[in-house]
Coordinates of C-alpha atoms in Angstrom, one line a residue:
Chain A
M1 CA 0.0 0.0 0.0
T2 CA 2.6 2.5 1.1
T3 CA 4.7 1.9 -2.0
W4 CA 2.1 3.4 -4.4
P5 CA 3.0 7.1 -3.8
R6 CA 6.6 6.2 -4.2
I7 CA 6.1 4.4 -7.5
G8 CA 4.0 7.4 -8.5
A9 CA 6.8 9.8 -7.6
A10 CA 9.3 7.6 -9.6
L11 CA 7.0 7.7 -12.6
A12 CA 6.5 11.4 -12.2
A13 CA 10.3 11.8 -12.2
A14 CA 10.7 9.7 -15.2
A15 CA 7.9 11.4 -17.0
L16 CA 9.4 14.7 -16.1
L17 CA 12.5 14.1 -18.1
V18 CA 10.3 13.3 -21.1
S19 CA 7.9 16.2 -20.6
G20 CA 10.9 18.5 -20.0
C21 CA 12.0 17.9 -23.5
G22 CA 8.5 18.2 -24.8
S23 CA 7.7 21.6 -23.3
D24 CA 11.0 22.9 -24.3
S25 CA 10.3 22.3 -28.0
D26 CA 6.8 23.6 -27.6
S27 CA 8.0 26.9 -26.3
G28 CA 10.6 27.0 -29.1
G29 CA 7.7 26.9 -31.6
S30 CA 5.7 29.6 -29.9
A31 CA 8.7 31.9 -29.5
G32 CA 8.9 32.3 -33.2
G33 CA 5.8 34.4 -33.1
G34 CA 6.7 35.8 -29.7
G35 CA 9.6 37.9 -30.7
G36 CA 12.9 36.1 -30.3
D37 CA 13.6 36.5 -34.0
E38 CA 17.2 37.5 -33.7
G39 CA 18.1 34.1 -32.3
P40 CA 18.3 34.6 -28.5
V41 CA 21.2 33.2 -26.6
T42 CA 20.7 29.6 -25.4
L43 CA 21.5 28.9 -21.8
R44 CA 21.8 25.5 -20.3
V45 CA 20.3 25.2 -16.8
A46 CA 19.8 22.3 -14.5
D47 CA 17.6 22.6 -11.5
T48 CA 16.4 20.3 -8.7
N49 CA 13.7 18.0 -9.8
G50 CA 10.3 18.9 -8.5
A51 CA 9.0 22.4 -7.7
P52 CA 12.3 24.2 -8.6
L53 CA 12.3 22.7 -12.1
Y54 CA 8.6 23.3 -12.6
F55 CA 9.2 27.0 -12.0
L56 CA 11.7 27.2 -14.9
Q57 CA 9.5 25.1 -17.1
Y58 CA 6.5 27.3 -16.3
G59 CA 8.6 30.4 -17.3
I60 CA 9.6 28.6 -20.5
Q61 CA 6.0 27.5 -21.2
Q62 CA 4.6 31.0 -20.7
G63 CA 7.3 32.5 -22.9
F64 CA 8.8 34.7 -20.2
F65 CA 12.4 33.7 -21.0
E66 CA 11.9 34.1 -24.7
D67 CA 10.5 37.5 -24.1
A68 CA 13.5 38.4 -22.1
G69 CA 15.7 37.3 -25.0
V70 CA 17.0 34.0 -23.8
T71 CA 16.3 30.4 -24.7
L72 CA 16.5 28.1 -21.7
E73 CA 17.4 24.4 -21.9
A74 CA 16.2 23.2 -18.6
T75 CA 17.1 19.7 -17.3
A76 CA 16.4 18.0 -14.0
S77 CA 19.1 17.4 -11.4
S78 CA 19.3 16.1 -7.9
G79 CA 20.3 19.6 -6.8
G80 CA 22.4 20.8 -4.0
A81 CA 26.1 20.2 -4.4
T82 CA 25.9 17.8 -7.3
V83 CA 25.3 20.5 -10.0
I84 CA 28.2 22.8 -9.0
P85 CA 31.0 20.6 -10.6
Q86 CA 28.9 20.6 -13.8
L87 CA 28.7 24.3 -13.7
V88 CA 32.4 24.8 -13.0
S89 CA 33.4 22.4 -15.8
G90 CA 31.2 24.3 -18.3
D91 CA 28.6 21.6 -18.9
L92 CA 26.0 24.1 -17.5
D93 CA 25.7 27.8 -17.8
I94 CA 23.4 28.1 -14.8
A95 CA 22.9 25.8 -11.9
G96 CA 19.9 25.7 -9.6
S97 CA 21.2 24.8 -6.2
N98 CA 20.6 25.8 -2.6
V99 CA 22.0 28.6 -0.6
V100 CA 23.9 26.4 1.8
S101 CA 25.7 24.4 -0.8
V102 CA 26.7 27.5 -2.7
M103 CA 27.9 29.4 0.3
I104 CA 30.1 26.4 1.3
A105 CA 31.4 26.1 -2.3
S106 CA 32.2 29.8 -2.3
S107 CA 34.0 29.6 1.0
Q108 CA 36.1 26.8 -0.4
G109 CA 37.3 29.0 -3.2
L110 CA 35.0 28.2 -6.1
P111 CA 34.3 31.4 -8.2
L112 CA 30.5 31.5 -8.0
K113 CA 27.9 34.2 -8.3
M114 CA 24.3 34.1 -7.2
V115 CA 22.4 35.7 -10.0
A116 CA 18.8 35.2 -8.9
A117 CA 16.6 33.6 -6.2
G118 CA 15.3 30.1 -6.5
T119 CA 12.5 28.8 -4.3
S120 CA 11.6 30.5 -1.1
T121 CA 9.1 29.2 1.4
S122 CA 5.8 30.9 1.7
E123 CA 5.2 34.0 4.0
E124 CA 2.3 32.0 5.5
P125 CA 3.7 29.3 7.9
E126 CA 0.7 27.1 7.0
Q127 CA 1.8 27.1 3.4
D128 CA 5.5 26.3 4.2
F129 CA 6.7 23.6 1.9
S130 CA 8.8 22.0 4.7
A131 CA 7.5 20.2 7.7
L132 CA 8.7 18.3 10.7
M133 CA 6.5 15.3 10.8
V134 CA 5.8 12.4 13.2
A135 CA 3.8 9.2 12.9
G136 CA 0.0 9.5 13.3
D137 CA 0.0 7.6 16.6
S138 CA 3.1 9.3 18.0
P139 CA 2.8 10.9 21.4
I140 CA 5.2 13.7 20.3
T141 CA 3.5 17.0 19.8
D142 CA 6.4 19.4 20.1
I143 CA 10.0 19.4 18.9
G144 CA 11.1 19.8 22.6
Q145 CA 10.1 16.2 23.2
L146 CA 12.6 14.9 20.6
D147 CA 15.6 15.1 22.9
G148 CA 17.9 12.1 22.3
Q149 CA 15.8 10.6 19.6
K150 CA 16.5 9.9 15.9
V151 CA 15.4 12.5 13.3
A152 CA 15.6 12.0 9.6
V153 CA 16.9 14.6 7.2
N154 CA 17.4 14.1 3.5
T155 CA 21.0 15.3 3.5
L156 CA 23.2 15.9 6.4
R157 CA 25.1 19.2 6.8
N158 CA 22.7 21.1 4.6
I159 CA 19.7 23.4 4.9
N160 CA 17.3 21.0 6.5
D161 CA 19.4 20.1 9.5
I162 CA 20.4 23.7 9.9
V163 CA 16.8 25.0 10.2
L164 CA 16.1 22.0 12.4
G165 CA 19.0 23.0 14.7
H166 CA 17.5 26.5 15.0
M167 CA 14.1 25.0 16.0
L168 CA 15.8 22.8 18.6
E169 CA 17.6 25.7 20.0
D170 CA 14.4 27.7 20.2
A171 CA 12.9 24.8 22.1
G172 CA 15.7 24.9 24.7
L173 CA 17.7 22.0 23.2
S174 CA 20.8 22.1 21.0
Y175 CA 21.8 21.2 17.4
D176 CA 23.3 17.9 18.6
S177 CA 20.6 17.0 21.1
V178 CA 18.9 14.8 18.4
D179 CA 20.5 12.0 16.4
L180 CA 20.3 13.0 12.8
V181 CA 19.9 10.2 10.2
E182 CA 20.2 10.6 6.5
I183 CA 17.2 9.1 4.7
P184 CA 16.0 10.1 1.2
F185 CA 12.7 12.0 1.1
P186 CA 10.7 9.1 -0.6
D187 CA 11.8 6.6 2.1
M188 CA 11.1 9.0 5.0
P189 CA 7.4 8.4 5.6
A190 CA 7.9 4.7 5.9
A191 CA 10.9 5.2 8.2
I192 CA 8.8 7.4 10.5
E193 CA 5.8 5.2 10.3
S194 CA 7.8 2.1 11.3
G195 CA 9.3 3.9 14.3
D196 CA 12.8 3.7 12.8
V197 CA 13.1 7.5 13.4
A198 CA 10.9 9.5 15.7
A199 CA 10.5 12.4 13.2
G200 CA 11.6 13.6 9.9
V201 CA 12.0 16.9 8.0
L202 CA 10.1 16.5 4.8
I203 CA 9.3 18.8 1.9
E204 CA 6.4 18.8 -0.6
P205 CA 5.0 16.8 -2.3
F206 CA 6.1 14.2 0.2
I207 CA 4.3 16.1 3.0
T208 CA 1.0 15.8 1.2
V209 CA 1.6 12.1 0.6
A210 CA 2.6 11.6 4.3
E211 CA -0.4 13.5 5.5
K212 CA -2.7 11.2 3.5
Q213 CA -1.1 8.3 5.4
G214 CA -2.2 9.9 8.6
M215 CA 1.1 11.5 9.7
K216 CA 1.2 14.7 11.7
I217 CA 3.0 18.0 11.3
I218 CA 4.6 19.3 14.5
G219 CA 6.7 22.1 13.1
R220 CA 7.6 24.3 10.1
P221 CA 11.4 24.4 10.0
Y222 CA 11.8 26.9 7.2
S223 CA 9.1 29.5 8.3
D224 CA 10.3 29.0 11.9
L225 CA 13.7 30.6 10.9
K226 CA 12.0 33.3 8.8
P227 CA 8.8 33.4 6.9
G228 CA 9.6 33.6 3.2
L229 CA 13.1 32.0 3.8
Q230 CA 15.0 31.7 0.6
I231 CA 16.2 28.1 0.0
G232 CA 17.1 27.9 -3.7
T233 CA 19.4 30.0 -5.7
Y234 CA 20.6 30.3 -9.3
V235 CA 24.3 30.4 -9.7
M236 CA 26.8 31.1 -12.5
T237 CA 30.5 31.1 -12.6
E238 CA 32.2 34.5 -12.0
Q239 CA 33.8 34.2 -15.4
F240 CA 30.5 33.6 -17.2
V241 CA 28.8 36.6 -15.4
N242 CA 31.7 38.9 -16.4
E243 CA 31.7 37.8 -20.0
N244 CA 27.9 37.6 -20.6
A245 CA 26.3 40.5 -18.9
D246 CA 23.4 40.6 -21.4
A247 CA 22.6 36.9 -21.0
V248 CA 22.7 37.3 -17.3
A249 CA 20.4 40.3 -17.3
A250 CA 18.0 38.4 -19.7
F251 CA 17.9 35.4 -17.4
Q252 CA 17.2 37.6 -14.4
E253 CA 14.4 39.3 -16.3
G254 CA 12.9 36.0 -17.2
V255 CA 13.1 34.7 -13.6
Q256 CA 11.6 37.9 -12.3
A257 CA 8.7 37.7 -14.8
T258 CA 8.0 34.1 -13.9
A259 CA 8.2 34.8 -10.2
D260 CA 5.8 37.8 -10.6
A261 CA 3.3 35.8 -12.7
I262 CA 3.2 32.9 -10.1
A263 CA 2.8 35.4 -7.2
E264 CA 0.0 37.1 -9.0
D265 CA -1.8 34.0 -10.1
P266 CA -0.7 30.9 -8.1
E267 CA -3.8 29.0 -9.3
A268 CA -2.7 29.2 -12.9
F269 CA 0.7 27.7 -11.9
R270 CA -1.1 25.0 -9.9
K271 CA -3.2 24.2 -13.0
A272 CA -0.1 23.9 -15.1
L273 CA 1.6 21.6 -12.7
P274 CA 0.2 18.3 -14.2
D275 CA 1.5 19.4 -17.6
L276 CA 4.9 20.5 -16.3
G277 CA 5.8 17.6 -14.1
D278 CA 3.1 15.1 -14.9
I279 CA 2.1 15.0 -11.3
S280 CA -1.5 13.9 -10.8
P281 CA -4.1 16.7 -10.9
E282 CA -5.4 15.7 -7.4
L283 CA -1.9 16.1 -6.0
A284 CA -1.4 19.3 -7.8
E285 CA -4.5 20.7 -6.2
Q286 CA -3.2 20.0 -2.7
V287 CA 0.5 20.7 -2.8
R288 CA 1.8 23.8 -1.2
I289 CA 3.1 26.3 -3.7
N290 CA 6.6 27.8 -3.0
L291 CA 7.3 31.4 -3.2
W292 CA 9.6 32.9 -5.8
K293 CA 11.1 36.3 -5.3
G294 CA 13.2 36.9 -8.4
E295 CA 15.9 38.8 -6.6
T296 CA 18.2 37.2 -3.9
D297 CA 17.0 37.9 -0.4
K298 CA 20.2 38.7 1.5
E299 CA 18.5 38.8 4.8
S300 CA 17.7 35.0 4.4
L301 CA 21.2 34.3 3.4
Q302 CA 22.6 36.2 6.4
L303 CA 20.4 34.2 8.8
V304 CA 21.4 30.9 7.3
Q305 CA 25.0 31.8 7.2
E306 CA 25.1 32.7 10.9
L307 CA 23.7 29.3 11.7
M308 CA 26.2 27.6 9.3
V309 CA 29.1 29.2 11.2
E310 CA 27.5 28.3 14.5
Y311 CA 27.1 24.7 13.5
G312 CA 30.5 24.4 11.9
L313 CA 29.5 24.2 8.2
L314 CA 31.4 27.4 7.5
E315 CA 34.6 28.5 9.1
D316 CA 34.1 32.1 8.3
E317 CA 31.3 34.1 6.9
V318 CA 31.4 34.7 3.1
D319 CA 31.1 38.2 1.7
L320 CA 27.5 38.2 0.5
D321 CA 28.1 41.5 -1.4
E322 CA 30.7 39.7 -3.4
L323 CA 28.7 36.5 -3.9
V324 CA 25.3 38.0 -4.8
V325 CA 24.9 39.9 -8.0
G326 CA 21.2 39.7 -8.5
Chain B
M1 CA 67.0 -15.3 -2.8
I2 CA 66.5 -12.4 -0.4
R3 CA 68.2 -9.9 -2.7
A4 CA 66.0 -11.0 -5.6
R5 CA 62.9 -10.5 -3.5
L6 CA 64.0 -7.1 -2.5
G7 CA 64.5 -6.3 -6.1
D8 CA 61.0 -7.3 -6.8
W9 CA 59.7 -5.1 -4.1
A10 CA 61.6 -2.2 -5.4
L11 CA 60.4 -2.8 -8.9
A12 CA 56.8 -3.0 -7.7
L13 CA 57.1 0.3 -6.0
V14 CA 58.4 2.2 -9.1
V15 CA 55.2 2.5 -11.0
P16 CA 53.0 3.7 -8.1
L17 CA 55.7 6.2 -7.1
L18 CA 56.0 7.4 -10.7
L19 CA 52.2 7.8 -10.9
L20 CA 52.0 9.7 -7.6
V21 CA 54.9 12.0 -8.5
G22 CA 53.4 12.5 -12.0
Y23 CA 50.0 13.4 -10.6
D24 CA 51.5 15.8 -8.1
L25 CA 53.5 17.6 -10.7
W26 CA 50.5 17.9 -13.0
A27 CA 48.2 19.0 -10.2
R28 CA 50.6 21.7 -9.1
G29 CA 50.7 23.1 -12.6
A30 CA 47.0 22.7 -13.4
G31 CA 45.7 24.3 -10.2
D32 CA 42.4 22.6 -10.7
F33 CA 40.0 23.0 -7.8
F34 CA 38.9 19.3 -8.1
F35 CA 42.4 17.9 -8.4
P36 CA 44.5 19.3 -5.5
P37 CA 48.2 18.5 -5.2
L38 CA 49.3 15.4 -3.4
S39 CA 50.7 17.3 -0.5
V40 CA 47.3 18.8 0.2
I41 CA 45.6 15.4 0.0
G42 CA 48.3 13.9 2.1
G43 CA 47.9 16.6 4.8
N44 CA 44.1 15.9 4.9
F45 CA 44.8 12.2 5.0
A46 CA 47.0 12.7 8.1
D47 CA 44.4 15.0 9.7
D48 CA 41.5 12.7 9.2
W49 CA 42.8 9.1 9.2
L50 CA 45.9 9.2 11.4
F51 CA 43.9 8.5 13.6
E52 CA 41.1 10.9 14.4
R53 CA 38.4 9.3 12.4
V54 CA 39.5 5.7 12.7
P55 CA 37.3 4.9 15.7
T56 CA 34.3 7.1 14.5
D57 CA 34.2 6.1 10.8
L58 CA 36.8 3.5 9.7
L59 CA 36.1 1.0 12.4
P60 CA 32.3 1.1 11.9
S61 CA 32.8 0.6 8.2
L62 CA 35.1 -2.3 8.7
G63 CA 32.9 -3.8 11.3
R64 CA 29.9 -3.8 9.0
M65 CA 32.0 -5.1 6.1
L66 CA 33.5 -8.0 8.1
A67 CA 30.2 -8.9 9.6
G68 CA 28.5 -9.0 6.2
Y69 CA 31.5 -10.9 4.8
A70 CA 31.6 -13.4 7.6
I71 CA 27.8 -14.1 7.2
A72 CA 28.4 -14.5 3.4
V73 CA 31.3 -17.0 3.8
V74 CA 29.6 -19.1 6.5
L75 CA 26.3 -19.2 4.8
G76 CA 27.9 -19.7 1.4
V77 CA 30.1 -22.6 2.4
A78 CA 27.3 -24.3 4.4
A79 CA 24.7 -23.9 1.7
G80 CA 27.3 -24.7 -1.0
M81 CA 28.2 -28.0 0.7
L82 CA 24.6 -28.9 0.9
L83 CA 23.8 -28.0 -2.7
G84 CA 26.9 -29.6 -4.0
S85 CA 26.2 -32.9 -2.3
L86 CA 22.5 -33.0 -3.2
R87 CA 22.2 -32.8 -6.9
T88 CA 18.3 -32.8 -6.9
L89 CA 18.1 -29.9 -4.5
A90 CA 20.7 -28.0 -6.5
T91 CA 18.7 -28.5 -9.7
A92 CA 15.5 -27.5 -8.1
L93 CA 16.9 -24.3 -6.6
D94 CA 19.1 -23.3 -9.5
P95 CA 16.7 -20.9 -11.2
V96 CA 16.0 -19.1 -7.9
L97 CA 19.7 -18.9 -7.1
Q98 CA 20.6 -17.6 -10.6
F99 CA 17.9 -15.0 -10.3
L100 CA 19.0 -13.8 -6.9
R101 CA 22.6 -13.7 -8.0
A102 CA 21.7 -11.6 -11.0
L103 CA 20.1 -8.9 -8.8
P104 CA 22.6 -6.0 -8.4
P105 CA 22.7 -5.4 -4.6
P106 CA 22.7 -1.6 -4.8
A107 CA 19.3 -1.9 -6.4
L108 CA 18.1 -3.5 -3.1
I109 CA 19.1 -0.4 -1.1
P110 CA 15.6 1.0 -1.0
V111 CA 14.2 -2.4 0.0
S112 CA 16.8 -2.9 2.7
L113 CA 16.1 0.6 4.0
L114 CA 12.4 -0.3 4.3
V115 CA 13.0 -3.7 5.9
F116 CA 15.9 -3.0 8.2
G117 CA 15.7 0.7 8.6
A118 CA 18.7 3.1 8.4
G119 CA 20.8 1.3 11.0
D120 CA 23.7 -1.1 10.6
S121 CA 21.7 -4.2 9.8
A122 CA 20.6 -2.8 6.4
K123 CA 24.2 -2.3 5.4
V124 CA 25.3 -5.7 6.7
F125 CA 22.5 -7.3 4.8
L126 CA 23.5 -5.7 1.6
I127 CA 27.2 -6.7 2.0
A128 CA 26.3 -10.2 2.9
L129 CA 23.9 -10.5 0.0
G130 CA 26.4 -9.3 -2.5
A131 CA 29.3 -11.3 -1.2
L132 CA 27.3 -14.6 -0.8
W133 CA 27.1 -15.7 -4.4
P134 CA 30.7 -16.1 -5.4
V135 CA 31.3 -18.2 -2.2
L136 CA 28.2 -20.2 -2.6
L137 CA 28.6 -21.0 -6.3
N138 CA 32.3 -21.8 -6.0
T139 CA 31.6 -24.1 -3.1
V140 CA 29.0 -26.0 -5.1
D141 CA 31.5 -26.4 -7.9
G142 CA 34.3 -27.4 -5.6
V143 CA 32.1 -30.0 -3.8
R144 CA 31.0 -31.4 -7.1
G145 CA 34.6 -31.6 -8.3
V146 CA 35.7 -33.8 -5.4
D147 CA 37.4 -36.9 -6.7
Q148 CA 34.8 -39.7 -6.9
T149 CA 37.3 -42.4 -5.9
A150 CA 38.0 -40.6 -2.6
M151 CA 34.3 -40.4 -1.9
D152 CA 33.7 -44.0 -2.7
M153 CA 36.6 -45.0 -0.6
A154 CA 35.4 -43.0 2.4
R155 CA 32.0 -44.5 2.0
S156 CA 33.2 -48.1 1.7
Y157 CA 35.2 -47.6 5.0
R158 CA 32.0 -46.3 6.6
I159 CA 33.4 -43.0 7.5
P160 CA 30.6 -41.0 9.2
T161 CA 29.0 -38.3 7.0
S162 CA 30.2 -35.5 9.2
A163 CA 33.8 -36.6 9.1
R164 CA 33.4 -37.2 5.3
L165 CA 32.2 -33.7 4.8
L166 CA 34.7 -32.1 7.1
R167 CA 37.8 -34.2 6.2
V168 CA 37.3 -35.2 2.6
V169 CA 34.9 -32.9 0.9
L170 CA 35.7 -29.6 2.5
P171 CA 39.5 -29.8 2.1
A172 CA 39.1 -30.9 -1.5
A173 CA 36.7 -28.0 -2.2
L174 CA 38.8 -25.5 -0.3
P175 CA 40.8 -24.1 -3.2
R176 CA 37.6 -23.3 -5.0
I177 CA 36.1 -21.9 -1.9
F178 CA 39.0 -19.6 -1.4
A179 CA 38.8 -18.4 -5.0
G180 CA 35.1 -17.5 -4.4
A181 CA 35.9 -15.9 -1.0
R182 CA 38.5 -13.7 -2.6
T183 CA 36.1 -12.4 -5.2
A184 CA 33.5 -11.9 -2.4
L185 CA 36.0 -9.9 -0.4
S186 CA 36.4 -7.3 -3.1
I187 CA 32.6 -7.2 -3.5
A188 CA 32.2 -6.7 0.2
I189 CA 34.5 -3.7 0.2
I190 CA 32.7 -2.2 -2.7
L191 CA 29.3 -2.7 -1.1
M192 CA 30.7 -1.3 2.2
V193 CA 31.1 2.0 0.4
V194 CA 27.9 1.8 -1.6
S195 CA 25.8 0.9 1.4
E196 CA 27.1 4.1 3.2
L197 CA 26.0 6.4 0.4
V198 CA 22.3 6.2 1.4
G199 CA 21.0 6.5 5.0
A200 CA 24.3 6.3 6.8
S201 CA 25.5 8.5 9.7
N202 CA 29.1 7.3 9.8
G203 CA 31.6 5.3 7.8
V204 CA 34.3 6.0 5.2
G205 CA 32.0 6.1 2.3
H206 CA 29.7 8.5 4.1
T207 CA 32.7 10.7 5.0
V208 CA 33.8 10.8 1.3
Q209 CA 30.3 11.8 0.3
L210 CA 30.0 14.5 2.9
A211 CA 33.3 15.9 1.9
Q212 CA 32.2 15.9 -1.8
R213 CA 29.0 17.7 -0.9
G214 CA 30.8 20.2 1.2
F215 CA 33.3 20.9 -1.6
N216 CA 36.1 19.7 0.7
I217 CA 37.9 18.1 -2.3
P218 CA 41.2 17.2 -0.6
E219 CA 39.2 15.5 2.2
M220 CA 37.3 13.6 -0.4
W221 CA 40.4 12.4 -2.1
A222 CA 41.9 11.4 1.3
G223 CA 38.9 9.2 1.9
T224 CA 39.2 7.7 -1.6
L225 CA 42.9 7.0 -1.0
L226 CA 42.0 5.3 2.3
L227 CA 39.5 3.1 0.6
G228 CA 42.1 2.1 -1.9
L229 CA 44.6 1.2 0.8
V230 CA 41.9 -0.7 2.8
G231 CA 41.1 -2.8 -0.3
F232 CA 44.8 -3.4 -1.0
A233 CA 45.5 -4.4 2.6
F234 CA 42.6 -6.8 2.8
N235 CA 43.6 -8.4 -0.4
A236 CA 47.2 -8.9 0.7
L237 CA 45.9 -10.3 4.0
F238 CA 43.7 -12.7 2.2
V239 CA 46.4 -13.9 0.0
A240 CA 48.7 -14.5 3.0
V241 CA 45.9 -16.5 4.8
E242 CA 45.2 -18.5 1.6
R243 CA 48.8 -19.3 1.0
R244 CA 49.0 -20.7 4.5
V245 CA 45.8 -22.6 4.5
L246 CA 46.3 -24.0 1.0
R247 CA 50.0 -24.7 1.3
W248 CA 49.4 -28.4 0.7
H249 CA 47.5 -27.5 -2.4
H250 CA 50.0 -25.2 -4.0
G251 CA 52.8 -27.5 -3.0
S252 CA 51.2 -30.6 -4.4
T253 CA 49.9 -29.4 -7.6
G254 CA 52.6 -27.0 -8.5
R255 CA 50.1 -24.4 -9.7
G256 CA 47.4 -22.4 -8.3
G257 CA 44.7 -23.6 -10.7
A258 CA 41.9 -26.1 -10.3
P259 CA 42.1 -28.5 -7.4
T260 CA 43.6 -31.9 -8.3
V261 CA 43.1 -33.9 -5.2
R262 CA 44.0 -37.2 -6.8
R263 CA 47.5 -36.2 -7.6
S264 CA 48.2 -34.9 -4.2
R265 CA 47.1 -38.1 -2.7
L266 CA 49.3 -40.2 -4.9
R267 CA 52.3 -38.1 -4.3
R268 CA 52.0 -38.1 -0.6
E269 CA 51.3 -41.8 -0.4
R270 CA 54.8 -42.6 -1.5
P271 CA 57.2 -40.9 1.0
R272 CA 55.6 -42.2 4.2
P273 CA 54.1 -45.6 3.7
A274 CA 55.5 -46.9 7.0
L275 CA 53.6 -44.2 9.0
T276 CA 50.2 -45.1 7.6
P277 CA 49.0 -48.5 8.7
T278 CA 45.7 -48.4 6.8
R279 CA 44.6 -46.9 3.6
T280 CA 41.8 -45.0 5.4
A281 CA 44.4 -43.1 7.3
V282 CA 46.1 -42.1 4.1
V283 CA 42.9 -40.7 2.7
L284 CA 42.1 -38.8 5.8
E285 CA 45.5 -37.4 6.2
S286 CA 46.1 -36.4 2.7
A287 CA 42.7 -34.7 2.4
D288 CA 43.3 -32.7 5.5
A289 CA 44.3 -29.1 4.9
G290 CA 46.5 -29.1 8.0
P291 CA 50.1 -30.2 8.3
A292 CA 51.1 -30.7 4.7
T293 CA 54.1 -31.7 2.7
P294 CA 56.7 -29.0 2.7
D295 CA 58.4 -30.6 -0.2
G296 CA 58.0 -29.4 -3.8
R297 CA 56.8 -26.0 -2.8
V298 CA 56.6 -23.5 -5.6
P299 CA 57.5 -19.9 -5.5
D300 CA 54.5 -17.5 -5.1
A301 CA 55.0 -15.9 -8.5
R302 CA 53.0 -18.7 -10.0
R303 CA 49.9 -17.8 -8.1
P304 CA 47.2 -16.0 -10.2

């Protein structure tokens, strides 16, 4: 029984690759009438599979990037640190990653620039796309009761355990008062349900799936740090930014236009989801929609960075004015 | 003799040293972020693995690996003896075994996470499952290859089944079992790393992955280097053990290939007829892997 959502997710991921190619060529066709006649620059971008990628595909589908004068070739990635080497080696022009990975990479000396904001969580805590969840029959109702227990995160030493650490500190515990275990999102609901871990930090659409199985939300890690916390970011290499100012500006314009369109009419984006990601219409109606801001939110970065230094992910703070260009 | 062996050692060191020096020179010139110079990697290696992380990461890794490997060997030899002796059972189970063998263990990571959770048992299971097949199948082959005359002889002298298995079949199959166990060892080391890439909270593979994600490239290489050294050391250790346990085999056959029990028995019969009052004793003694003929030993270079 519990395997069905997982199989569905796998199919969605597989279909995503196919539909990604499909929508790409569709928009190419419509752009001919749209106004990219002078042969806009083509940029290769990879973004985390799921909502971050849907965002780009929505912008492509709606012609926002063509209007801005850039053709995007968007592909799915597993996000985080995995795309940075591809970016540095020149296989990608733009990488969709997360702010933690990029700040670490930057502090280690990789010449990166954040050019635009990726996903942010909603300003409404109820609509936060992250959640700390426990089993339906768990006696735990508050993060303060997790002392000494196992908690699942998808990746250690990244955004999810950082925001969790902040929540623990707020509850009077410390970052290392729980035993963090790395479990992939799709496997997390089963691990929580079986009692293997006491709780887990999940993101959409796994939250919606887990809620259907009767699991409970006991906290909102992202909003808890800051409502509207920026998680995703678009990065380019310093060299590319210096040499392609027009393309960078065009990409930023397209991101901003897409972000504004989704903010103005989230329901239209929701309706497009089944086309973009081949996720089922029912699921699309229920998932929480992320927020996109367009421009990088330095306040979010500063908050995350302070925690990273506190928890030992960064030795020293990076110069955000150097790192962020849009 | 000794001088020749030292020469061999020196010769064997030349290529690795050349490779290391070559890499270092290239890396210094290239200045590539992902390929730091050797000195930087070496510094990280000393910081991490001499010996700060040995108890926290290396030992848990090795513990899981050895546990899984031990389960695979014990289970593989036991089941292999059974299947090798009972042809009907082997024929009946063959399709199932072939299917299970063909499953790549990493594909079972999601299943083992669900069944065993994110703890050590899932990883031990994965390692045992992957390492089992070479041991099992080689044992079956080895048991089937036991000289029929020896078996008939043992039967006609009414040697109890347990003694027959332990003192005739097992020693005769041992060379094949060792061949399988050696393959299984390298598989176990590979799966030790693979099993730590998902759902781990310690271990060398986990450390390498964390370093890679944290863009701590020298630390990543230091872990990779350690894994190579661990594999190398275990293989050397295995060869040493095998050489000791199978001394009679290498000595008697003059080569490290397929077991030829018959010849070994004939050879050994000759030098000490006075010490062996009955033929039964000859069979038992010669089939024993224990104190073997030191004569006619062949240099190790002939081993595969």
